[in-house]
Coordinates of C-alpha atoms in Angstrom, one line a residue:
M72 CA 17.3 -15.2 18.4
A73 CA 17.1 -17.6 15.4
Q74 CA 14.8 -16.7 12.6
P75 CA 11.8 -19.0 12.2
K76 CA 12.1 -21.4 9.3
F77 CA 9.2 -20.0 7.4
A78 CA 10.8 -16.6 7.5
Q79 CA 14.1 -18.0 6.3
I80 CA 12.3 -19.5 3.3
K81 CA 10.6 -16.2 2.6
Q82 CA 14.0 -14.4 2.6
Y83 CA 15.4 -17.1 0.4
I84 CA 12.7 -16.7 -2.2
I85 CA 12.9 -12.9 -2.1
G86 CA 16.6 -13.1 -2.5
K87 CA 16.2 -15.3 -5.6
I88 CA 13.8 -12.8 -7.1
K89 CA 15.9 -9.7 -6.3
S90 CA 19.0 -11.3 -7.8
G91 CA 17.1 -12.0 -11.0
E92 CA 17.6 -15.8 -10.8
W93 CA 13.8 -16.2 -10.6
A94 CA 12.3 -13.7 -13.1
E95 CA 8.8 -12.4 -13.4
N96 CA 6.3 -15.2 -14.1
S97 CA 8.9 -17.9 -13.6
R98 CA 8.0 -21.0 -11.6
V99 CA 9.4 -21.1 -8.0
A100 CA 10.3 -24.2 -5.9
S101 CA 7.3 -26.3 -4.8
E102 CA 6.2 -26.9 -1.2
N103 CA 7.9 -30.3 -1.3
E104 CA 11.1 -29.0 -2.7
L105 CA 11.3 -26.2 -0.1
A106 CA 10.4 -28.6 2.7
E107 CA 13.2 -30.9 1.7
Q108 CA 15.7 -28.1 1.1
F109 CA 15.1 -26.5 4.5
S110 CA 14.3 -29.7 6.4
V111 CA 10.8 -28.5 7.4
S112 CA 7.3 -29.7 7.1
R113 CA 5.2 -29.0 4.1
M114 CA 3.0 -26.9 6.3
T115 CA 5.9 -24.6 7.1
A116 CA 6.8 -24.3 3.4
R117 CA 3.2 -23.6 2.6
R118 CA 3.0 -20.8 5.1
A119 CA 6.0 -19.1 3.5
L120 CA 4.5 -19.4 0.0
S121 CA 1.1 -18.3 1.2
E122 CA 2.4 -15.2 3.0
L123 CA 4.4 -14.1 -0.1
T124 CA 1.3 -14.7 -2.2
D125 CA -0.8 -12.6 0.1
A126 CA 1.9 -9.8 -0.2
G127 CA 1.6 -9.9 -4.0
I128 CA 5.2 -11.3 -4.5
L129 CA 4.0 -14.7 -5.7
S130 CA 0.9 -16.0 -7.5
R131 CA -0.4 -19.5 -7.1
T132 CA -2.5 -21.5 -9.6
Q133 CA -4.0 -24.8 -8.5
G134 CA -2.6 -27.7 -10.5
L135 CA 0.2 -25.6 -12.1
G136 CA 2.3 -24.3 -9.2
T137 CA 3.6 -21.1 -7.7
F138 CA 5.1 -18.3 -9.8
V139 CA 6.8 -15.0 -9.4
A140 CA 4.1 -12.4 -9.7
S141 CA 4.1 -9.3 -11.9
F142 CA 6.6 -6.7 -10.6
K143 CA 3.8 -4.2 -10.2
S144 CA 3.4 -3.2 -6.6
Q145 CA 0.1 -4.4 -5.2
S146 CA -2.3 -3.1 -2.6
N147 CA -5.3 -4.9 -1.2
L148 CA -8.6 -3.2 -2.2
L149 CA -10.5 -5.0 0.6
E150 CA -8.3 -3.7 3.4
I151 CA -7.1 -0.3 4.7
R152 CA -3.4 -1.0 5.2
N153 CA -0.3 1.0 5.8
I154 CA 1.6 1.4 2.6
A155 CA 5.0 1.2 4.5
D156 CA 4.0 -2.2 5.8
E157 CA 2.9 -3.4 2.4
I158 CA 6.2 -2.4 0.9
K159 CA 8.3 -4.0 3.7
E160 CA 6.3 -7.2 3.4
R161 CA 7.5 -7.4 -0.3
G162 CA 11.0 -7.3 1.0
S163 CA 11.4 -3.7 -0.4
E164 CA 12.5 -0.4 1.2
H165 CA 9.9 2.3 1.8
K166 CA 10.6 6.0 1.7
C167 CA 8.3 9.0 2.0
I168 CA 8.9 12.5 0.6
P169 CA 6.5 15.2 2.0
E170 CA 5.8 17.7 -0.8
I171 CA 3.1 19.8 0.9
L172 CA 2.0 20.3 4.5
E173 CA -0.4 23.1 5.0
S174 CA -3.6 24.4 6.6
M175 CA -6.3 25.8 4.3
P176 CA -9.9 26.9 4.1
A177 CA -12.1 24.0 3.1
I178 CA -13.6 24.6 -0.4
A179 CA -17.1 23.1 -0.9
P180 CA -16.2 19.6 -2.1
I181 CA -13.7 19.1 0.7
A182 CA -16.1 20.5 3.3
I183 CA -18.8 18.1 2.2
A184 CA -16.4 15.2 2.2
L185 CA -15.2 15.9 5.7
G186 CA -18.5 17.0 7.1
V187 CA -17.3 20.5 8.1
E188 CA -18.4 24.0 7.4
Q189 CA -17.2 25.6 4.1
D190 CA -14.1 27.8 4.6
S191 CA -13.4 26.2 8.0
L192 CA -9.8 25.3 8.6
V193 CA -8.6 21.8 7.4
Y194 CA -5.2 20.2 7.1
R195 CA -3.7 19.1 3.7
S196 CA -0.7 16.9 3.1
V197 CA 0.8 15.7 -0.2
L198 CA 3.3 12.8 0.2
V199 CA 5.1 10.7 -2.4
H200 CA 5.7 7.1 -1.4
L201 CA 8.7 5.3 -3.0
E202 CA 9.5 1.6 -3.2
N203 CA 13.2 0.9 -3.6
G204 CA 13.7 4.5 -4.7
T205 CA 10.9 4.4 -7.4
P206 CA 7.8 6.7 -6.8
I207 CA 4.7 4.5 -6.7
Q208 CA 2.1 6.6 -5.1
V209 CA 1.1 10.2 -4.5
E210 CA -1.1 10.6 -1.4
E211 CA -3.1 13.8 -1.1
R212 CA -5.0 13.8 2.2
F213 CA -7.4 16.3 3.8
V214 CA -7.8 16.0 7.6
N215 CA -10.3 17.3 10.0
P216 CA -8.2 19.1 12.7
A217 CA -10.8 18.3 15.4
F218 CA -9.7 14.7 15.3
A219 CA -6.0 15.2 14.7
P220 CA -4.8 18.6 15.9
G221 CA -1.1 17.6 15.8
Y222 CA -1.3 16.3 12.2
L223 CA 0.9 18.9 10.5
Q224 CA 3.6 18.6 13.2
Q225 CA 4.3 14.9 12.4
N226 CA 7.5 13.7 10.7
F227 CA 6.0 11.8 7.8
E228 CA 9.4 10.5 6.8
Q229 CA 9.2 8.4 10.0
V230 CA 5.5 7.7 10.5
T231 CA 2.8 7.5 7.8
P232 CA -0.4 9.5 8.0
H233 CA -2.2 6.1 8.3
E234 CA -0.2 5.1 11.3
Y235 CA -0.6 8.5 13.1
L236 CA -4.4 8.8 12.4
C237 CA -5.0 5.2 13.5
E238 CA -3.4 6.1 16.8
V239 CA -5.2 9.4 17.5
A240 CA -8.6 8.6 15.8
P241 CA -8.9 4.8 15.4
L242 CA -10.6 3.8 12.2
T243 CA -14.1 2.5 12.4
E244 CA -15.3 2.8 8.8
A245 CA -14.0 3.5 5.3
R246 CA -15.4 3.9 1.8
H247 CA -13.6 4.2 -1.4
T248 CA -13.9 4.4 -5.2
V249 CA -11.4 3.4 -7.8
E250 CA -11.0 4.8 -11.3
A251 CA -8.5 5.3 -14.1
I252 CA -7.3 8.9 -14.7
M253 CA -4.8 10.8 -16.7
P254 CA -2.4 12.5 -14.3
S255 CA -1.9 16.3 -14.1
P256 CA 1.6 17.6 -15.0
Q257 CA 2.3 18.0 -11.3
I258 CA 1.3 14.4 -10.5
S259 CA 3.4 13.2 -13.4
Q260 CA 6.4 15.1 -12.0
W261 CA 6.0 13.7 -8.6
L262 CA 5.7 10.2 -10.0
S263 CA 8.6 10.6 -12.4
L264 CA 6.3 9.8 -15.4
F265 CA 8.1 11.0 -18.5
N266 CA 5.6 9.5 -20.9
E267 CA 1.9 10.1 -20.7
E268 CA 0.2 7.1 -19.1
P269 CA -3.0 6.3 -17.2
C270 CA -2.9 6.2 -13.4
L271 CA -5.0 4.4 -10.8
Q272 CA -6.8 6.7 -8.5
V273 CA -8.4 5.6 -5.2
I274 CA -10.7 8.1 -3.4
R275 CA -11.1 7.2 0.2
R276 CA -13.0 8.6 3.2
T277 CA -12.3 7.3 6.7
W278 CA -14.3 7.6 9.8
S279 CA -13.7 7.3 13.6
S280 CA -16.5 6.8 16.0
N281 CA -17.0 10.6 16.2
G282 CA -17.1 11.5 12.5
V283 CA -15.1 11.8 9.2
V284 CA -11.4 11.9 9.9
S285 CA -9.9 12.2 6.4
F286 CA -10.6 12.4 2.7
T287 CA -7.7 11.1 0.6
R288 CA -6.7 10.7 -3.1
L289 CA -4.2 7.9 -3.8
I290 CA -2.7 8.1 -7.3
S291 CA -0.4 5.4 -8.7
P292 CA 1.1 4.8 -12.2
G293 CA -0.9 2.1 -13.9
S294 CA 2.3 0.4 -15.1
K295 CA 3.7 0.1 -11.5
Y296 CA 0.7 -0.6 -9.3
R297 CA -2.3 -2.7 -9.0
L298 CA -5.1 -3.4 -6.6
G299 CA -6.1 -6.9 -5.6
G300 CA -8.1 -8.8 -3.0
H301 CA -9.3 -12.2 -1.9
L302 CA -12.9 -13.1 -0.9
T303 CA -13.9 -16.4 0.8
F304 CA -17.6 -17.2 0.5
K305 CA -19.4 -19.5 3.0
R306 CA -21.3 -22.4 1.5

């Protein structure tokens, strides 16, 4: 099946960026130029540019044009998304390395976060997510076994915790906080940080209709990751 024209334009732009022909912050072809080059309407060209902008690959400034965005990976603060999907949308390859998969007694802060009794059994996973072979996020997740009894048996190199939990305990609510931290030596090792640098930490709790499903820490190098979002206000 032939690839849609807007998808061809997206692959063309991603190819130019990957090859280095279009460097970070350089201006990319306009809607009119792309429409003429690919023999499509401006609307089709606009869709390609808009989807790449939403994915954090491009940035658009009214009156100035469209530019290659910073090469930091970007996650949307306003959405709960699967990191594997975000990375693939940027035209990159996602890989996950499970570092820890275990059951453990819930210490007081974890018990409170998950709404379970202290010392009751909870699941813990620590995964490192890579984009094109570069570590960009450590995900430490505590899970209530009542909602995901098969959690530790999953192959997280093939399916992310987000995907699995959305299947067995569909997300109904989430709350998160964001702060800058200095990473521990272990986090620095997992993220391949050889020089001391601040990291971005997102603390997130997720609920299903029956209660708190997971409590998660997402830690990313400040030099390689950013959070963004877009709000539209009704007049």
